[in-house]
PDB file of C-alpha atoms in Angstrom:
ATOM      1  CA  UNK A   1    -121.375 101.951 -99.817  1.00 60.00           C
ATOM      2  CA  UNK A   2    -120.816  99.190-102.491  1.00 65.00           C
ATOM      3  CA  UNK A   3    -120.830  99.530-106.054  1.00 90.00           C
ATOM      4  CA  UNK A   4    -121.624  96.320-108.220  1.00 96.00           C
ATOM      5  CA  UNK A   5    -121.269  97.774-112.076  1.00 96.00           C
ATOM      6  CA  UNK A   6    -121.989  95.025-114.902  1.00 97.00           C
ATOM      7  CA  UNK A   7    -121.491  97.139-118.327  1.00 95.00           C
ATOM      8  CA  UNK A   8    -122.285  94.557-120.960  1.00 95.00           C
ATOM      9  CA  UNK A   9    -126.661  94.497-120.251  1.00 93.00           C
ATOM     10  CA  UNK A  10    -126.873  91.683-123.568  1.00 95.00           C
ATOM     11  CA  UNK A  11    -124.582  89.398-124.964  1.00 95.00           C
ATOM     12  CA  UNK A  12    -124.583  86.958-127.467  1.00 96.00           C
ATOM     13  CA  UNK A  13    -121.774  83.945-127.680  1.00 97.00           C
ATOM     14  CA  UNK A  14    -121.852  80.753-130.270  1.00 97.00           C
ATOM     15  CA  UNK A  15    -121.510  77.777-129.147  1.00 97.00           C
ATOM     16  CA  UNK A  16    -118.344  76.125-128.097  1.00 97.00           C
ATOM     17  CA  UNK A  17    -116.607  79.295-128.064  1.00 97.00           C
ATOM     18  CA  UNK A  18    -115.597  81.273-124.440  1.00 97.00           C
ATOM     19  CA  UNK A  19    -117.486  84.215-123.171  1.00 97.00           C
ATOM     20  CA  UNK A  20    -116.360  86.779-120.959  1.00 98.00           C
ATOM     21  CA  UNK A  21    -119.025  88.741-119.090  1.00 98.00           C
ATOM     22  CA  UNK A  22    -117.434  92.014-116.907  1.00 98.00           C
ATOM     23  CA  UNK A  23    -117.831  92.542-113.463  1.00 98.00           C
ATOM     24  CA  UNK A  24    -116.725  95.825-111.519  1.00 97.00           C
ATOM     25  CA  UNK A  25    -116.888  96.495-107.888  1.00 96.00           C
ATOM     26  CA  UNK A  26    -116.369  99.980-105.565  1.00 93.00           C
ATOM     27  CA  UNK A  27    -115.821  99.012-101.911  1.00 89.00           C
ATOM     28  CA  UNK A  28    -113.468 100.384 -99.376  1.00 86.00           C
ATOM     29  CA  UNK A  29    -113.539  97.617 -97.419  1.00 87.00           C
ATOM     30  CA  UNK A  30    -110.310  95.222 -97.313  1.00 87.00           C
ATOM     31  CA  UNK A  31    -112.637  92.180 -97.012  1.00 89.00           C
ATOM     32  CA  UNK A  32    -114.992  90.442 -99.209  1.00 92.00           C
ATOM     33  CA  UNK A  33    -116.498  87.961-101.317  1.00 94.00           C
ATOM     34  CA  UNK A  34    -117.473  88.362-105.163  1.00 96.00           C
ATOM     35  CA  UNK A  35    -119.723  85.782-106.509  1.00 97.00           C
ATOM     36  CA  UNK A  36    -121.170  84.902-110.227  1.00 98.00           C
ATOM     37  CA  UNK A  37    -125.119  83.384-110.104  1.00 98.00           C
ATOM     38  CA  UNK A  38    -126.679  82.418-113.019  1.00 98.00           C
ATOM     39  CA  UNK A  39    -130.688  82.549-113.380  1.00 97.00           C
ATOM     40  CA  UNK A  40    -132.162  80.766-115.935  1.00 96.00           C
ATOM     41  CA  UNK A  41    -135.802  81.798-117.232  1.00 93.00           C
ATOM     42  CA  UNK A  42    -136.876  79.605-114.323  1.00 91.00           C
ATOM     43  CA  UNK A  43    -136.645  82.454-112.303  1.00 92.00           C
ATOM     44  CA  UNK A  44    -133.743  80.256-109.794  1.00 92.00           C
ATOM     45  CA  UNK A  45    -130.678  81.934-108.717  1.00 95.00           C
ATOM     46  CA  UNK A  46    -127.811  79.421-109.484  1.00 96.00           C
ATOM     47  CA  UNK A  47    -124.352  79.825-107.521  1.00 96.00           C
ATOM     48  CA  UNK A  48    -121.713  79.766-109.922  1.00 97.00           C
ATOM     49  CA  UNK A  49    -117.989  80.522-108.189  1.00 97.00           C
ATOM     50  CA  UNK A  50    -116.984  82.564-105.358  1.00 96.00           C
ATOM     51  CA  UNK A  51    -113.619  84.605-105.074  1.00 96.00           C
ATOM     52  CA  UNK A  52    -112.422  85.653-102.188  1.00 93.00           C
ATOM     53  CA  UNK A  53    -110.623  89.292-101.785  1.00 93.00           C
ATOM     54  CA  UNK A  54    -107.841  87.655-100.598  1.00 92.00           C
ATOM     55  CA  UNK A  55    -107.306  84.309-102.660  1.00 90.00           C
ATOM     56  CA  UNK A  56    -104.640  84.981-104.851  1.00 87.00           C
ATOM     57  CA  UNK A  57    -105.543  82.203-107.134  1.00 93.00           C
ATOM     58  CA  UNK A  58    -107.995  83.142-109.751  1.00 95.00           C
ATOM     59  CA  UNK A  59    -111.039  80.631-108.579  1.00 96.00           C
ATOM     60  CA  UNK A  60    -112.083  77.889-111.223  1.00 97.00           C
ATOM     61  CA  UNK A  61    -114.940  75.622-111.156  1.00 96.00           C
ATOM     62  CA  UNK A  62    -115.486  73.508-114.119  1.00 97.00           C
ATOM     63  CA  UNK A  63    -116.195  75.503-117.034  1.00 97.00           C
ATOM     64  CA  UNK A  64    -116.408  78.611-115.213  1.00 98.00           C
ATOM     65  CA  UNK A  65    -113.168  80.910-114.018  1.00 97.00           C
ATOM     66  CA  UNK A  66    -112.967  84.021-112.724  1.00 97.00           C
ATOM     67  CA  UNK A  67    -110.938  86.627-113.714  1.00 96.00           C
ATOM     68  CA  UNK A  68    -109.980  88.571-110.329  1.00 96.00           C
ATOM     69  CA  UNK A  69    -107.758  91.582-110.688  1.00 95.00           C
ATOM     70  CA  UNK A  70    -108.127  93.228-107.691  1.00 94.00           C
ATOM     71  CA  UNK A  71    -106.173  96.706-108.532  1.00 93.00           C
ATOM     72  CA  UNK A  72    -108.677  97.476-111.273  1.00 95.00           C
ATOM     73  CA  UNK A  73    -111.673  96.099-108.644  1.00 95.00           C
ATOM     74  CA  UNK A  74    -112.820  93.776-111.335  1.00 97.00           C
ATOM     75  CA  UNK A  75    -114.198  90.357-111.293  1.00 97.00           C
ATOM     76  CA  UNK A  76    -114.580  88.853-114.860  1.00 98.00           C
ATOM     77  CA  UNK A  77    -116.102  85.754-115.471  1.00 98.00           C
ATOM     78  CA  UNK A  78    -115.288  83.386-118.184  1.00 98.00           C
ATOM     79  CA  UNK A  79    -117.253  80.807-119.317  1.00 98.00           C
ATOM     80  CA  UNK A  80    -115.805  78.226-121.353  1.00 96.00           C
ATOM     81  CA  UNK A  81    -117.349  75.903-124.566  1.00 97.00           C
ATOM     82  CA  UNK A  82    -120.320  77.390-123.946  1.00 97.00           C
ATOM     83  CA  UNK A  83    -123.873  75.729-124.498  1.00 97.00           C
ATOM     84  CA  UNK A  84    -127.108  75.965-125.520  1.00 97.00           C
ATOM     85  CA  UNK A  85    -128.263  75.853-121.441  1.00 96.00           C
ATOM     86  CA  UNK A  86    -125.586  78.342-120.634  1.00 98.00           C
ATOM     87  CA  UNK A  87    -128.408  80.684-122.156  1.00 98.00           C
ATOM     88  CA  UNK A  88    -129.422  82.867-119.033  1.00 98.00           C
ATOM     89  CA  UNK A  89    -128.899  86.041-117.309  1.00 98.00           C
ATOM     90  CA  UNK A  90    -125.696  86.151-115.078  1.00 98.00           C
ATOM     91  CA  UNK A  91    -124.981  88.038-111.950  1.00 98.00           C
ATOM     92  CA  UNK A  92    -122.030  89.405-110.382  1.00 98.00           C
ATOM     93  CA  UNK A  93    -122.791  90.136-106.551  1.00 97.00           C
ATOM     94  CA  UNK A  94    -120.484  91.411-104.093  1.00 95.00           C
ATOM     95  CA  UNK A  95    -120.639  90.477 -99.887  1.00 92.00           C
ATOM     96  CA  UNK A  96    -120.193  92.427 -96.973  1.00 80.00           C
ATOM     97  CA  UNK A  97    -118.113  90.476 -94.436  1.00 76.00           C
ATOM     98  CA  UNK A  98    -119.336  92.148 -91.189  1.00 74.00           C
ATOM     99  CA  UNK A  99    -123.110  92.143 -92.351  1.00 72.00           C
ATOM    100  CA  UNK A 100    -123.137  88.981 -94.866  1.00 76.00           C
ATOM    101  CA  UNK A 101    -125.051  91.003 -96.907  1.00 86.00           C
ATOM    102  CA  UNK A 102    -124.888  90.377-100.802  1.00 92.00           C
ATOM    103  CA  UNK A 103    -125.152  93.707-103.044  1.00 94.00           C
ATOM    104  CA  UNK A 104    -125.843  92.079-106.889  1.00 96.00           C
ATOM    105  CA  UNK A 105    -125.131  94.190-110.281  1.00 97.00           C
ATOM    106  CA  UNK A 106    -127.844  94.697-112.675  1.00 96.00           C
ATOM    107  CA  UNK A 107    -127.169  91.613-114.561  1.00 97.00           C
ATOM    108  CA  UNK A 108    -125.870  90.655-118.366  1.00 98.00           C
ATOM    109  CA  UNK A 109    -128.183  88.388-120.597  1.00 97.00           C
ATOM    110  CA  UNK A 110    -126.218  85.499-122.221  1.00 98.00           C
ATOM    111  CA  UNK A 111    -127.715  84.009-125.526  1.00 98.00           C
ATOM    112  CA  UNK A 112    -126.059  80.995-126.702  1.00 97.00           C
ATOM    113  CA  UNK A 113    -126.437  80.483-130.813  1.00 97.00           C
ATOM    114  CA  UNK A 114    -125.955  77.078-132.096  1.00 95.00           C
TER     115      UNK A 114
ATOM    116  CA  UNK B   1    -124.935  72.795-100.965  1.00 62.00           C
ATOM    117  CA  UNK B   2    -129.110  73.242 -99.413  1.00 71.00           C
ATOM    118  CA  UNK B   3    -131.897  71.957-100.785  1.00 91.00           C
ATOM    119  CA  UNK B   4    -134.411  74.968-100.307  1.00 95.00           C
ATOM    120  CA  UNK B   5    -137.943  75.225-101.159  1.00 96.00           C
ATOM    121  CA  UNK B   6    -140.391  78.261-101.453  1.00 97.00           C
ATOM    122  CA  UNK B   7    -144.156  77.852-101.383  1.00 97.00           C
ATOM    123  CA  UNK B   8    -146.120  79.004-103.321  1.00 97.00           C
ATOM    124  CA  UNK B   9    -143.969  78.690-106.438  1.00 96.00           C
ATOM    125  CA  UNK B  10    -145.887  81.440-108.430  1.00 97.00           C
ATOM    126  CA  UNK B  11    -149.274  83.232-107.529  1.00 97.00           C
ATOM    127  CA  UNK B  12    -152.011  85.617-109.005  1.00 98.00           C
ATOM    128  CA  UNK B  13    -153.468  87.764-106.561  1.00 97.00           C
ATOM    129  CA  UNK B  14    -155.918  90.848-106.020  1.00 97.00           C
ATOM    130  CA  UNK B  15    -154.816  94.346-104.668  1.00 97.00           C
ATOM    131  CA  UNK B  16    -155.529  95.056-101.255  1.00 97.00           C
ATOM    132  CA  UNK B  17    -154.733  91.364-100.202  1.00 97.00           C
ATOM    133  CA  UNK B  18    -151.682  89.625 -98.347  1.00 98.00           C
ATOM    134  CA  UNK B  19    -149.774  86.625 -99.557  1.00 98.00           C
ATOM    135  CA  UNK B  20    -147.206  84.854 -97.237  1.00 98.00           C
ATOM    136  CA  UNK B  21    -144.241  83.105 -98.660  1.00 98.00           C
ATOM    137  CA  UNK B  22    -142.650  80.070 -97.048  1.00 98.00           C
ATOM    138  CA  UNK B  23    -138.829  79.240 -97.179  1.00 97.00           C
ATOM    139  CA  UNK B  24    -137.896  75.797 -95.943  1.00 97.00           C
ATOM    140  CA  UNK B  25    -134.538  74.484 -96.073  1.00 95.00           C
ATOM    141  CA  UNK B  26    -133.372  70.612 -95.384  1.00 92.00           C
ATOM    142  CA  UNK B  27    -131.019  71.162 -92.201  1.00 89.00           C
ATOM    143  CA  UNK B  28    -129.617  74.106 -90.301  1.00 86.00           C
ATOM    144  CA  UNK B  29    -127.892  77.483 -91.817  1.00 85.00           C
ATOM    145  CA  UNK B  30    -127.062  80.627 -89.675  1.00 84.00           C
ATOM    146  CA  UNK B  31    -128.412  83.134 -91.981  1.00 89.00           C
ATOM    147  CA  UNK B  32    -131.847  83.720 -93.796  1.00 94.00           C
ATOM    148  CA  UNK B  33    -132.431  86.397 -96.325  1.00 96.00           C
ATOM    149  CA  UNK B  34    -135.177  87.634 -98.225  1.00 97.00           C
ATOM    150  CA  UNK B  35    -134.790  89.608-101.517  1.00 97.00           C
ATOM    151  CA  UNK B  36    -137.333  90.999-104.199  1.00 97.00           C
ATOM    152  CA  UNK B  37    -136.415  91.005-107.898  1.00 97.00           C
ATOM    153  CA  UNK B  38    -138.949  93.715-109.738  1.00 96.00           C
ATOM    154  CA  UNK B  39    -139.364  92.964-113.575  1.00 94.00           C
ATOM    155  CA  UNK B  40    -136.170  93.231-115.297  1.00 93.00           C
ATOM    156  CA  UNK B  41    -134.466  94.238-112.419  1.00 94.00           C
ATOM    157  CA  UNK B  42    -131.891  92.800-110.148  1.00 95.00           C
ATOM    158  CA  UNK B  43    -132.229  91.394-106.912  1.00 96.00           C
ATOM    159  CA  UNK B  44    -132.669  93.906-103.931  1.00 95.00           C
ATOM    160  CA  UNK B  45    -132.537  92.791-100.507  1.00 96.00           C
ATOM    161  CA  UNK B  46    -135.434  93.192 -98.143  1.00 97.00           C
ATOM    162  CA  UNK B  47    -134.212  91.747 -94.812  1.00 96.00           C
ATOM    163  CA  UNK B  48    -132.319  89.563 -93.237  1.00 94.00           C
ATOM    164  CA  UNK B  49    -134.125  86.485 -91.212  1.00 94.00           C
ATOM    165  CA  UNK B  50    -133.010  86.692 -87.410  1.00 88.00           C
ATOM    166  CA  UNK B  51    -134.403  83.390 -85.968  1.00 88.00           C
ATOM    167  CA  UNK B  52    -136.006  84.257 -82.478  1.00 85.00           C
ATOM    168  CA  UNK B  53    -136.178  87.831 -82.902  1.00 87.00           C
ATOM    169  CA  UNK B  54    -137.156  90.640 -85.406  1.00 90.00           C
ATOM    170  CA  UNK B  55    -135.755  90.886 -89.044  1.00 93.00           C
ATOM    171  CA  UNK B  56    -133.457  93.500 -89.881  1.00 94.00           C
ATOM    172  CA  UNK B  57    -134.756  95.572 -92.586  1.00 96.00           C
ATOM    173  CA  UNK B  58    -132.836  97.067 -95.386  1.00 95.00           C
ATOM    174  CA  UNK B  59    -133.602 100.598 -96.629  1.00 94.00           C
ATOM    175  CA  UNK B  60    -137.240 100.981 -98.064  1.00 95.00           C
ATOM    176  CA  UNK B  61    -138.499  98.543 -96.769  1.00 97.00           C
ATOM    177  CA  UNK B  62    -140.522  97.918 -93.672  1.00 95.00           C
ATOM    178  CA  UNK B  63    -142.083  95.527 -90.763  1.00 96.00           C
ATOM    179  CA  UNK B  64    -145.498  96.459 -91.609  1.00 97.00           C
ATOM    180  CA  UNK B  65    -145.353  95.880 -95.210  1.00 97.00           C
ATOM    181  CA  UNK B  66    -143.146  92.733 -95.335  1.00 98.00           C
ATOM    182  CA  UNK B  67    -143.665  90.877 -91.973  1.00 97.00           C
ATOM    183  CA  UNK B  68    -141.111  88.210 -91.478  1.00 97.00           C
ATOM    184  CA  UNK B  69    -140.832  85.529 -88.885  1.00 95.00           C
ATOM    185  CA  UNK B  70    -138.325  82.565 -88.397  1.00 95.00           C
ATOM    186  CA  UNK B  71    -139.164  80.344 -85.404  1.00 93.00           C
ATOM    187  CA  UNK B  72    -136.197  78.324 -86.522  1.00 92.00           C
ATOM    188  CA  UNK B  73    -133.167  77.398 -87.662  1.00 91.00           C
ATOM    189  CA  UNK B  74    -135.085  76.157 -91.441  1.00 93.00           C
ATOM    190  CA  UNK B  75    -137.787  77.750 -91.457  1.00 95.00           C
ATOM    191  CA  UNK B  76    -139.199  81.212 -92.380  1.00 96.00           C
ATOM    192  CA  UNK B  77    -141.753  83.401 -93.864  1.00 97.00           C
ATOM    193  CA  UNK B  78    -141.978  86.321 -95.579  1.00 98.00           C
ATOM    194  CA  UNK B  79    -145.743  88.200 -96.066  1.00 98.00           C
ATOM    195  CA  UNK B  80    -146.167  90.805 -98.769  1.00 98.00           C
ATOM    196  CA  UNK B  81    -149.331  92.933 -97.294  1.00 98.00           C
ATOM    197  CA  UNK B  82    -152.029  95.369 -98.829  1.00 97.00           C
ATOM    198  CA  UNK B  83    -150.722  94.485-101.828  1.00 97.00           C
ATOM    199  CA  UNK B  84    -150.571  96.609-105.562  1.00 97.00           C
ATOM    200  CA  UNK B  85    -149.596  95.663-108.612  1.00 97.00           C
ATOM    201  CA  UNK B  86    -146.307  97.472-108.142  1.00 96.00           C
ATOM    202  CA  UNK B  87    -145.189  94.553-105.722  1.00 97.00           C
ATOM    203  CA  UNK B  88    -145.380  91.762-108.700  1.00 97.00           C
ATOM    204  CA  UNK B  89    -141.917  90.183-108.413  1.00 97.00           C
ATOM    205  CA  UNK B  90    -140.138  87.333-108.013  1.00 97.00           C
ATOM    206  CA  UNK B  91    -139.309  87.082-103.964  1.00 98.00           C
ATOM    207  CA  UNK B  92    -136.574  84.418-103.024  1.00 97.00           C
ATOM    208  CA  UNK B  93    -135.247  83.204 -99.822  1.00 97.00           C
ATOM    209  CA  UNK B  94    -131.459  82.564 -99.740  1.00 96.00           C
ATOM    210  CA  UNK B  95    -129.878  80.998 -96.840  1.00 94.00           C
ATOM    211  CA  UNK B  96    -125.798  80.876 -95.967  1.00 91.00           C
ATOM    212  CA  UNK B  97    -123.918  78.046 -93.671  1.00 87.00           C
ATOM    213  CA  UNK B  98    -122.028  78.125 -90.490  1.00 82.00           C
ATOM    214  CA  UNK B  99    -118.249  78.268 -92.143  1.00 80.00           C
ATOM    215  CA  UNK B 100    -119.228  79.616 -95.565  1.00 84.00           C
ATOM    216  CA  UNK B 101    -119.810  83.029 -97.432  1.00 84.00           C
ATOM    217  CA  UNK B 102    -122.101  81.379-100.102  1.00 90.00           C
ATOM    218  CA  UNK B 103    -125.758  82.471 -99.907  1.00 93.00           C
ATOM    219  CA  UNK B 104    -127.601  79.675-101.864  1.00 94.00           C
ATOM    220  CA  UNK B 105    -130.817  80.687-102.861  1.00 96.00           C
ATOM    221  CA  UNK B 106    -134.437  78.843-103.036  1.00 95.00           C
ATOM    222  CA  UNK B 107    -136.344  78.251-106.720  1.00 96.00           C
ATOM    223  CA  UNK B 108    -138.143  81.897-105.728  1.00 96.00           C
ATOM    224  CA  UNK B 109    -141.919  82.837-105.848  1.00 97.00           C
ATOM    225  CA  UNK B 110    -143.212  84.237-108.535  1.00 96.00           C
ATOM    226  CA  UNK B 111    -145.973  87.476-107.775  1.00 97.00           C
ATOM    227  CA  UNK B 112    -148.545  88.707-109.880  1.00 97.00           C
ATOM    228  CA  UNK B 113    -150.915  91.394-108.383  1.00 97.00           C
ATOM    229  CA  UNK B 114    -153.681  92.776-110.407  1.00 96.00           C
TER     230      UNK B 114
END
């Protein structure tokens, strides 16, 4: 069974600076996918990056990296010069490759202080 | 990435009623999924979407409470039945591409049951 843990349930960042929100993950299968959503007080669920378990490149996209270490099963992500509408609660999910199934943490809230 | 949409966006109803959800998305993915968020909670998944034949149902949940269909390839439904207040959530339909591991999800429907 898969394990999504997100330790940090609050965080809060000031603006411009970087933000690192944890991720850890318990599978004993060889392959997956870890993913980062964001989901704003809208209620949407906002695809961030995607890391596969065997990209050795730590994925990028934009302001967003992730921080894959795959010995410690983490997933990290970094977001960088943050801002005001980076405000939201982010998600670290994990996939299944046989089922496609997506098993989410509980989710860290990210306030952004001017 | 899709373009999904969910109607209703948000609803108030009464116990003991049955509100269905519709997921439409602008061209053709392989996978549909339906998930519940509770209040403060993360997102759990309720089934998976099999166009042209039954949904497969995660743990605790079942047909007769949370009927789904998908007559196609961008379109389905999911119904929340004999409802109680304990089923107010936010429901979302995500959908995933031929090719990809990204499930992209729709703007969700937000639940109120009184």
């Amino acid at each position: 069974a898969q394990k999504i843990t997100q330790t940090q349930p609050g965080m809060f960042v000031q603006e411009k600076e970087a933000v690192t929100l944890d991720c850890t993950y318990d599978t004993s299968d060889q392959s997956y996918g870890l993913f980062w959503y964001k989901q704003p007080s809208s209620g949407e669920m906002i695809f961030l990056i995607y890391q596969g378990s065997y990209d050795e490149q730590n994925a990028t996209e934009g302001r967003y990296s992730l921080n894959f270490q795959k010995a410690r099963k983490s997933a990290n992500l970094v977001i960088s010069a943050s801002q005001l509408g980076d405000s939201a609660m982010y998600f670290c999910a994990m996939r299944e490759v046989v089922s496609n199934k997506l098993t989410f943490g509980g989710g860290t809230r990210v306030l952004v202080k001017p | 990435s899709a373009v999904i949409s969910q109607k209703p966006s948000r609803d108030i109803c009464q116990r003991g009623t049955s509100l269905t959800i519709q997921c439409q998305v602008d061209s053709q993915v392989t996978m549909m999924f339906w998930y519940r968020q509770q209040p403060g909670q993360s997102l759990t998944l309720i089934a998976t979407a099999n166009q042209g034949s039954e949904a497969t149902y995660e743990s605790g949940f079942v047909i007769d409470k949370f009927p789904i269909s998908r007559p196609n390839l961008t379109f389905s439904t999911l119904t929340v039945s004999n409802m109680s207040p304990e089923d107010s959530s936010i429901y979302l339909c995500s959908v995933e591409y031929r090719g990809t591991e990204t499930q992209y999800f729709g703007p969700g429907t937000r639940l109120l049951v009184l």
